[in-house]
Short mmCIF file of C-alpha atoms and ligand atoms in Angstrom, two decimals:
data_model
loop_
_atom_site.label_atom_id
_atom_site.label_comp_id
_atom_site.label_asym_id
_atom_site.label_seq_id
_atom_site.Cartn_x
_atom_site.Cartn_y
_atom_site.Cartn_z
CA MET A 177 121.01 125.66 88.60
CA LYS A 178 118.22 125.83 91.21
CA ILE A 179 114.45 125.61 91.15
CA ASN A 180 112.36 128.67 92.03
CA TYR A 181 110.99 127.65 95.43
CA PRO A 182 108.53 130.56 95.98
CA ARG A 183 106.94 129.66 92.62
CA LEU A 184 106.68 125.97 93.57
CA LYS A 185 105.27 126.85 96.99
CA SER A 186 102.68 129.20 95.50
CA ARG A 187 101.44 126.40 93.22
CA ILE A 188 101.26 123.95 96.14
CA ASP A 189 99.23 126.52 98.07
CA ALA A 190 96.97 127.31 95.10
CA LEU A 191 96.19 123.63 94.52
CA ALA A 192 95.47 123.23 98.23
CA GLU A 193 92.85 125.98 97.93
CA ILE A 194 90.73 123.57 95.91
CA SER A 195 88.62 121.40 98.25
CA PRO A 196 90.24 122.50 101.51
CA ILE A 197 89.27 120.78 104.75
CA GLU A 198 89.72 121.84 108.34
CA GLY A 199 93.30 121.63 109.50
CA GLY A 200 94.96 122.63 106.24
CA GLY A 201 94.42 119.49 104.16
CA ASN A 202 92.26 118.49 101.23
CA CYS A 203 89.46 116.14 100.24
CA ARG A 204 89.89 115.48 96.53
CA LEU A 205 88.73 111.93 95.97
CA ALA A 206 89.44 110.59 92.48
CA LEU A 207 87.12 111.70 89.67
CA THR A 208 84.97 113.95 91.87
CA ASP A 209 84.25 117.58 90.97
CA GLU A 210 87.09 118.57 93.29
CA ASP A 211 89.50 116.32 91.40
CA LYS A 212 88.31 117.92 88.14
CA HIS A 213 89.01 121.42 89.49
CA GLY A 214 92.47 120.36 90.60
CA ARG A 215 93.17 118.79 87.22
CA ASP A 216 91.96 121.91 85.40
CA LEU A 217 94.36 124.05 87.41
CA VAL A 218 97.36 121.79 86.78
CA VAL A 219 96.51 121.56 83.07
CA SER A 220 96.31 125.37 82.89
CA TRP A 221 99.86 125.53 84.32
CA MET A 222 101.02 122.94 81.78
CA ARG A 223 99.55 125.13 79.03
CA GLU A 224 101.37 128.19 80.39
CA LEU A 225 104.61 126.23 80.01
CA ASP A 226 103.61 125.22 76.50
CA LEU A 227 103.81 121.51 77.25
CA GLU A 228 102.34 118.98 74.88
CA ILE A 229 99.41 117.62 76.91
CA SER A 230 98.06 114.13 76.46
CA ILE A 231 95.07 112.74 78.33
CA ASP A 232 94.57 109.00 78.07
CA THR A 233 91.61 106.68 78.25
CA VAL A 234 91.77 106.40 82.06
CA GLY A 235 92.39 110.11 82.59
CA ASN A 236 96.16 110.13 83.17
CA ILE A 237 97.54 113.53 82.16
CA ILE A 238 101.05 113.65 80.70
CA GLY A 239 102.65 117.03 79.94
CA THR A 240 105.80 116.82 77.83
CA TRP A 241 108.34 119.52 77.10
CA ASN A 242 110.71 119.52 74.17
CA THR A 243 108.94 116.79 72.27
CA ALA A 244 111.61 115.06 70.25
CA GLU A 245 111.36 111.54 68.93
CA LEU A 246 113.21 110.24 71.98
CA SER A 247 111.37 108.82 74.99
CA PRO A 248 111.19 111.30 77.89
CA VAL A 249 112.56 111.25 81.38
CA MET A 250 109.34 111.37 83.34
CA SER A 251 108.45 112.43 86.84
CA GLY A 252 105.09 113.07 88.46
CA SER A 253 102.66 111.59 90.92
CA HIS A 254 98.98 112.22 91.68
CA ILE A 255 96.65 115.00 92.86
CA ASP A 256 93.78 112.87 94.17
CA THR A 257 93.68 112.57 97.95
CA VAL A 258 92.14 110.39 100.61
CA ARG A 259 89.08 111.92 102.28
CA THR A 260 91.25 113.43 105.01
CA GLY A 261 94.34 114.14 102.92
CA GLY A 262 97.23 116.51 103.42
CA ARG A 263 98.33 119.10 100.89
CA PHE A 264 101.65 117.48 99.94
CA ASP A 265 100.91 113.79 99.28
CA GLY A 266 101.22 113.46 95.50
CA CYS A 267 100.73 117.18 94.73
CA TYR A 268 104.30 117.99 95.74
CA GLY A 269 105.68 115.47 93.24
CA VAL A 270 103.51 116.71 90.39
CA LEU A 271 104.19 120.40 90.99
CA ALA A 272 107.92 119.91 91.62
CA ALA A 273 108.20 118.12 88.26
CA LEU A 274 106.43 121.06 86.64
CA GLU A 275 108.83 123.40 88.42
CA VAL A 276 111.82 121.39 87.13
CA ILE A 277 110.62 121.91 83.57
CA GLN A 278 110.01 125.62 84.08
CA THR A 279 113.45 126.00 85.66
CA CYS A 280 115.06 124.39 82.59
CA GLN A 281 112.99 126.62 80.30
CA ASP A 282 114.03 129.74 82.24
CA ALA A 283 117.68 128.69 82.10
CA LYS A 284 117.30 128.06 78.38
CA ILE A 285 118.93 124.67 78.63
CA LYS A 286 117.89 121.95 76.28
CA PRO A 287 118.17 118.48 77.80
CA PRO A 288 119.07 115.75 75.33
CA ARG A 289 115.69 114.11 75.91
CA PRO A 290 112.18 115.44 76.53
CA LEU A 291 111.14 115.92 80.15
CA ALA A 292 107.61 114.93 81.11
CA VAL A 293 105.32 115.26 84.11
CA GLY A 294 102.61 112.69 84.76
CA VAL A 295 99.46 113.21 86.82
CA PHE A 296 98.17 109.70 87.39
CA THR A 297 94.50 108.97 88.05
CA ASP A 298 93.28 107.54 91.36
CA GLU A 299 96.61 106.82 93.01
CA GLU A 300 94.98 106.68 96.42
CA GLY A 301 92.45 103.97 95.66
CA ALA A 302 90.34 105.59 98.37
CA ARG A 303 87.31 105.92 96.06
CA PHE A 304 88.08 103.26 93.41
CA ALA A 305 90.23 100.25 94.36
CA PRO A 306 92.95 99.30 93.62
CA ASP A 307 95.33 102.11 94.47
CA MET A 308 97.75 103.27 91.76
CA LEU A 309 94.98 102.49 89.28
CA GLY A 310 95.91 105.06 86.63
CA SER A 311 99.59 104.17 86.55
CA LEU A 312 98.75 100.44 86.63
CA VAL A 313 96.68 100.82 83.46
CA TYR A 314 99.32 103.17 81.96
CA VAL A 315 101.91 100.38 82.09
CA GLY A 316 99.51 97.69 80.83
CA GLY A 317 98.95 96.02 84.20
CA MET A 318 95.16 96.20 83.86
CA ALA A 319 92.93 96.45 80.77
CA VAL A 320 91.27 99.84 80.21
CA GLU A 321 87.82 98.16 80.04
CA THR A 322 88.37 96.53 83.43
CA ALA A 323 89.29 99.87 84.97
CA LEU A 324 86.31 101.66 83.43
CA ASP A 325 83.95 99.13 85.05
CA ILE A 326 85.27 99.53 88.62
CA LEU A 327 82.69 100.74 91.11
CA ALA A 328 83.41 103.45 93.67
CA ILE A 329 82.69 103.16 97.38
CA ASP A 330 79.71 105.46 96.60
CA GLY A 331 78.47 103.16 93.81
CA ALA A 332 79.52 105.33 90.84
CA LYS A 333 81.29 103.72 87.88
CA PHE A 334 84.86 104.79 87.10
CA GLY A 335 84.17 105.16 83.35
CA ASP A 336 81.03 107.26 83.93
CA GLU A 337 82.78 109.55 86.39
CA LEU A 338 85.73 109.99 84.04
CA VAL A 339 83.37 111.14 81.25
CA ARG A 340 81.37 113.30 83.67
CA ILE A 341 84.42 115.32 84.72
CA GLY A 342 85.65 115.58 81.11
CA TYR A 343 88.85 113.58 81.49
CA ALA A 344 88.15 110.51 79.32
CA GLY A 345 90.90 111.30 76.85
CA PRO A 346 91.85 109.88 73.49
CA ALA A 347 95.46 108.85 74.19
CA PRO A 348 95.91 105.07 74.28
CA CYS A 349 96.86 102.96 77.28
CA PRO A 350 99.36 101.48 77.78
CA GLY A 351 101.17 104.80 77.23
CA ILE A 352 104.70 105.31 75.99
CA SER A 353 107.43 103.86 78.19
CA PRO A 354 109.63 106.64 79.57
CA HIS A 355 113.41 106.46 79.31
CA ALA A 356 113.42 106.62 83.11
CA PHE A 357 111.00 107.64 85.86
CA VAL A 358 111.80 109.35 89.15
CA GLU A 359 109.08 110.46 91.60
CA LEU A 360 109.52 112.98 94.38
CA HIS A 361 107.28 112.45 97.41
CA ILE A 362 107.04 113.23 101.08
CA GLU A 363 108.05 110.18 103.11
CA GLN A 364 104.70 109.92 104.93
CA GLY A 365 106.46 108.04 107.72
CA PRO A 366 108.84 108.81 110.60
CA MET A 367 112.20 107.38 109.45
CA LEU A 368 113.92 110.42 107.91
CA GLU A 369 112.99 112.71 110.78
CA ALA A 370 113.96 110.12 113.39
CA ASN A 371 117.36 109.69 111.74
CA ASN A 372 117.89 113.40 111.20
CA THR A 373 118.24 112.81 107.47
CA ARG A 374 117.01 115.11 104.73
CA ILE A 375 116.79 112.89 101.64
CA GLY A 376 115.60 109.32 101.19
CA ALA A 377 116.89 107.39 98.17
CA VAL A 378 114.04 104.91 97.90
CA THR A 379 115.14 101.37 97.16
CA SER A 380 111.80 99.54 97.12
CA VAL A 381 108.09 99.61 97.88
CA GLN A 382 106.53 97.02 100.13
CA GLY A 383 103.91 94.56 98.90
CA ILE A 384 100.27 95.54 99.35
CA SER A 385 97.25 93.31 99.94
CA TRP A 386 93.80 94.85 100.32
CA ARG A 387 90.72 92.73 101.09
CA GLU A 388 87.10 93.55 101.65
CA VAL A 389 85.55 91.18 104.19
CA THR A 390 81.77 90.80 104.40
CA ILE A 391 80.21 89.09 107.42
CA LEU A 392 76.56 88.03 107.30
CA GLY A 393 74.86 87.18 110.59
CA GLN A 394 71.40 87.12 112.10
CA SER A 395 69.85 90.52 112.65
CA ASN A 396 67.70 90.60 115.76
CA HIS A 397 66.36 92.63 118.68
CA ALA A 398 69.15 93.98 120.91
CA GLY A 399 67.04 93.65 124.07
CA THR A 400 65.43 90.28 123.64
CA THR A 401 68.11 88.14 122.03
CA PRO A 402 70.18 86.24 124.61
CA MET A 403 73.93 86.49 124.12
CA SER A 404 74.14 82.72 123.64
CA LEU A 405 71.83 82.86 120.61
CA ARG A 406 73.57 85.64 118.69
CA HIS A 407 75.29 85.51 115.32
CA ASP A 408 76.65 89.02 115.49
CA PRO A 409 78.68 90.46 112.57
CA ALA A 410 79.81 93.48 114.64
CA TYR A 411 81.40 91.19 117.22
CA VAL A 412 83.11 89.16 114.48
CA ALA A 413 84.41 92.38 112.84
CA ALA A 414 85.90 93.38 116.19
CA GLU A 415 87.55 89.96 116.63
CA ILE A 416 89.06 90.22 113.14
CA THR A 417 90.42 93.68 113.97
CA VAL A 418 92.09 92.36 117.12
CA PHE A 419 93.40 89.28 115.30
CA VAL A 420 95.15 91.25 112.52
CA ARG A 421 96.78 93.61 114.99
CA ASN A 422 98.17 90.73 117.01
CA LEU A 423 99.23 88.94 113.85
CA ALA A 424 101.25 91.96 112.67
CA LEU A 425 102.94 92.19 116.08
CA GLU A 426 103.67 88.47 116.06
CA LEU A 427 105.08 88.37 112.51
CA GLY A 428 107.24 91.39 113.29
CA GLY A 429 109.62 92.85 110.73
CA ASP A 430 107.80 95.20 108.42
CA GLN A 431 104.37 93.60 108.68
CA VAL A 432 101.54 96.08 109.15
CA CYS A 433 97.79 95.37 109.17
CA THR A 434 95.03 97.96 109.25
CA VAL A 435 91.26 97.84 109.45
CA GLY A 436 90.49 101.27 108.01
CA LYS A 437 86.82 101.02 107.08
CA VAL A 438 83.94 99.32 108.88
CA ASP A 439 80.30 99.47 107.86
CA LEU A 440 77.45 97.96 109.81
CA HIS A 441 73.95 97.34 108.52
CA PRO A 442 71.40 98.51 109.53
CA ASN A 443 73.69 100.47 111.93
CA LEU A 444 71.15 101.10 114.68
CA THR A 445 71.52 101.18 118.46
CA ASN A 446 68.94 98.53 119.28
CA VAL A 447 69.50 96.08 116.42
CA VAL A 448 72.03 93.24 116.31
CA PRO A 449 73.45 93.95 112.84
CA ALA A 450 72.68 91.79 109.84
CA ARG A 451 75.92 92.59 108.11
CA ALA A 452 79.37 94.01 108.68
CA THR A 453 81.81 94.96 105.95
CA LEU A 454 85.39 95.86 106.71
CA THR A 455 88.59 96.43 104.78
CA LEU A 456 91.99 94.92 105.51
CA ASP A 457 95.18 96.67 104.40
CA MET A 458 98.18 94.36 104.84
CA ARG A 459 101.72 95.23 103.79
CA ASN A 460 105.19 93.74 104.02
CA THR A 461 108.50 94.21 102.22
CA ASP A 462 108.80 90.41 102.22
CA GLU A 463 106.42 88.67 99.80
CA ASN A 464 106.63 85.34 101.65
CA LEU A 465 105.68 86.94 104.95
CA LEU A 466 102.84 88.81 103.27
CA GLN A 467 101.53 85.53 101.88
CA LEU A 468 101.83 83.99 105.33
CA ALA A 469 99.79 86.86 106.81
CA GLU A 470 97.13 86.34 104.13
CA LYS A 471 96.96 82.61 104.91
CA ARG A 472 96.77 83.11 108.68
CA ILE A 473 93.92 85.60 108.23
CA ALA A 474 92.05 83.30 105.83
CA ASP A 475 92.33 80.45 108.36
CA PHE A 476 91.08 82.71 111.14
CA LEU A 477 88.07 83.79 109.06
CA THR A 478 87.12 80.16 108.45
CA LYS A 479 87.44 79.36 112.15
CA ILE A 480 85.43 82.32 113.43
CA ALA A 481 82.72 81.91 110.78
CA ASP A 482 82.23 78.39 112.10
CA SER A 483 82.30 79.23 115.80
CA GLU A 484 79.98 82.26 115.52
CA GLY A 485 77.58 80.82 112.94
CA VAL A 486 78.09 83.64 110.45
CA LYS A 487 78.92 83.63 106.73
CA ILE A 488 82.16 85.38 105.71
CA SER A 489 83.19 86.21 102.16
CA THR A 490 86.25 88.12 100.96
CA ARG A 491 87.03 90.14 97.86
CA VAL A 492 90.52 91.18 96.74
CA LEU A 493 90.63 94.96 96.27
CA ALA A 494 94.36 95.29 95.53
CA ARG A 495 97.36 92.96 95.45
CA PHE A 496 100.80 94.12 94.46
CA GLU A 497 104.05 92.31 95.20
CA PRO A 498 106.99 94.27 96.64
CA VAL A 499 108.88 96.28 94.01
CA VAL A 500 112.64 96.85 93.92
CA PHE A 501 113.74 100.05 92.19
CA ASP A 502 116.54 100.25 89.61
CA ASP A 503 119.84 100.59 91.41
CA ARG A 504 121.13 103.11 88.85
CA VAL A 505 118.26 105.46 89.70
CA VAL A 506 118.71 104.89 93.44
CA ALA A 507 122.46 105.58 93.14
CA CYS A 508 121.76 108.68 91.03
CA VAL A 509 119.47 110.13 93.73
CA GLU A 510 121.92 109.23 96.49
CA GLN A 511 124.89 110.74 94.69
CA ILE A 512 123.13 113.99 93.80
CA ALA A 513 121.90 114.39 97.39
CA LYS A 514 125.47 113.95 98.64
CA GLN A 515 126.84 116.38 96.06
CA HIS A 516 124.36 118.95 97.34
CA GLY A 517 125.62 118.43 100.86
CA HIS A 518 122.52 116.68 102.18
CA THR A 519 122.28 113.75 104.52
CA VAL A 520 120.79 110.81 102.62
CA ARG A 521 119.77 107.25 103.39
CA ARG A 522 118.61 104.34 101.30
CA MET A 523 115.20 103.21 102.49
CA PRO A 524 112.09 101.25 101.47
CA SER A 525 108.74 102.97 101.02
CA GLY A 526 105.90 102.01 103.33
CA ALA A 527 103.33 103.71 101.10
CA GLY A 528 102.33 102.73 97.59
CA HIS A 529 103.36 105.04 94.73
CA ASP A 530 102.95 105.43 90.98
CA ALA A 531 106.71 104.85 90.57
CA GLN A 532 106.18 101.22 91.58
CA MET A 533 104.02 100.76 88.47
CA LEU A 534 106.35 102.67 86.15
CA ALA A 535 109.14 100.35 87.39
CA ARG A 536 107.51 97.64 85.27
CA VAL A 537 108.45 99.45 82.06
CA CYS A 538 111.53 101.61 82.71
CA PRO A 539 114.34 102.25 85.22
CA SER A 540 112.54 103.91 88.11
CA GLY A 541 113.14 105.29 91.56
CA MET A 542 111.99 107.83 94.12
CA ILE A 543 113.19 110.69 96.28
CA PHE A 544 111.74 111.17 99.78
CA VAL A 545 111.81 114.24 102.02
CA PRO A 546 110.87 114.14 105.72
CA SER A 547 107.32 114.26 107.03
CA VAL A 548 107.12 116.09 110.36
CA LYS A 549 106.19 113.59 113.10
CA GLY A 550 105.74 111.02 110.32
CA ILE A 551 102.11 112.10 109.86
CA SER A 552 100.30 111.64 106.55
CA HIS A 553 96.84 110.83 105.17
CA ASN A 554 95.89 113.52 107.67
CA PRO A 555 95.40 117.30 107.19
CA ALA A 556 98.24 117.83 109.67
CA GLU A 557 100.71 116.37 107.16
CA PHE A 558 103.65 118.79 107.03
CA THR A 559 107.10 119.17 105.50
CA THR A 560 109.32 122.21 106.05
CA ASP A 561 110.06 124.69 103.26
CA ALA A 562 113.77 123.86 103.46
CA ASP A 563 113.08 120.15 102.91
CA LEU A 564 110.57 120.77 100.12
CA GLU A 565 113.06 123.01 98.33
CA ALA A 566 115.94 120.56 98.79
CA GLY A 567 113.86 117.68 97.41
CA ALA A 568 112.80 119.64 94.33
CA ASN A 569 116.42 120.57 93.58
CA ILE A 570 117.44 116.90 93.84
CA LEU A 571 114.61 116.09 91.44
CA LEU A 572 115.88 118.71 88.99
CA HIS A 573 119.37 117.27 88.88
CA ALA A 574 118.18 113.66 88.95
CA MET A 575 115.91 114.20 85.93
CA LEU A 576 118.69 115.91 84.00
CA SER A 577 121.16 113.20 84.93
CA LEU A 578 118.75 110.45 83.87
CA THR A 579 118.45 111.94 80.38
CA THR A 580 121.85 110.42 79.71
CA LEU A 581 121.22 107.11 81.48
CA GLU A 582 122.39 104.33 79.19
CA THR A 583 119.80 101.63 78.70
CA GLN A 584 120.04 98.53 76.55
CA ALA A 585 118.46 98.97 73.13
C1 GLV B 195 98.64 105.00 98.77
O1 GLV B 195 98.93 106.18 98.94
C2 GLV B 195 98.83 104.07 99.85
O2 GLV B 195 99.98 103.69 100.12
O3 GLV B 195 97.85 103.72 100.52
MN1 MN B 196 100.99 109.74 97.34
MN1 MN B 197 98.42 108.86 99.76
#
């Protein structure tokens, strides 16, 4: 049995027509009008397939086929994007899961368990931190009330935006625990392509630590204030940026550190700024090394605040420890890829994913397909048709195989 690739591709293209940006990507930040339009389209496809649709209190959409009393094998991902997103990140996983269900319906096979597709709210965390917010709440990792109170980077409240776009649903969170969860995603990194490998059987997701750092200095005239008398938040922000880059290089291994967002106030040519705010994104597959990175950065902030006469405060935006996926799901993906004649490698994920949250409540894993040049969170994100089709077929057989996965009662 095979999925219908032209049908999957046409849905990927149709979803990408909502909120397109130059270069072929999308801007569909969570809970914006664009997100609503994307959701409406996916829900209309779920209706066409006659799925039972549930929308929960944080806006996660779960479409279930063949609703028996048994817990479903679930797949899915997200359709929100970063501001400069590609067309595959998240959307591919959601639409491939939908395609798997339609393929089974067309073939008139009846899996022994329901199959479900989840569209999780705000996976990117680009508008509302933390990332993977919807799936985190789905598995009980954050209270609904806490999530509803989170403020966006534009000041809007999560709960208000959810109501505004009509996706504050009645289904309770935490939601039902699936029998198993397997997410299909583009790799978003260079490893599969570099190793000439088609399928990644994802073993783990690295730990994630996001901080917002606010630096308060002395705003003053750019022409009259001698360099020796400055308390300049922009300079301190630059020093922090250099420090975290060098720290990542020094720690080695998997450590990565990114300053992705910097805001200066009042942001004028001839004014020494009063304030700088920046974000730190730090990740490592090793929790101890990630904690070491956090400590080294905290020590540096104390030191530079003292030497530059500025005040520095930090706020945790996201903190998730590394997650190891269930070896039975990893082995299932690996085996099916081999049976289909594909090259496959076990690998960790550098990006965060909803599957890492679902792993808290059921056997979970992921399937990766190559990203050309390893580019993602960029409109140029691209995966070939052959790889997209291969990944969706692995998902089909993995979901069916997981319906018979034995779990302890
Ligand atoms: C989410 O996509 C992340 O890894 O930043
Ligand atoms: Mn994603
Ligand atoms: Mn992403």
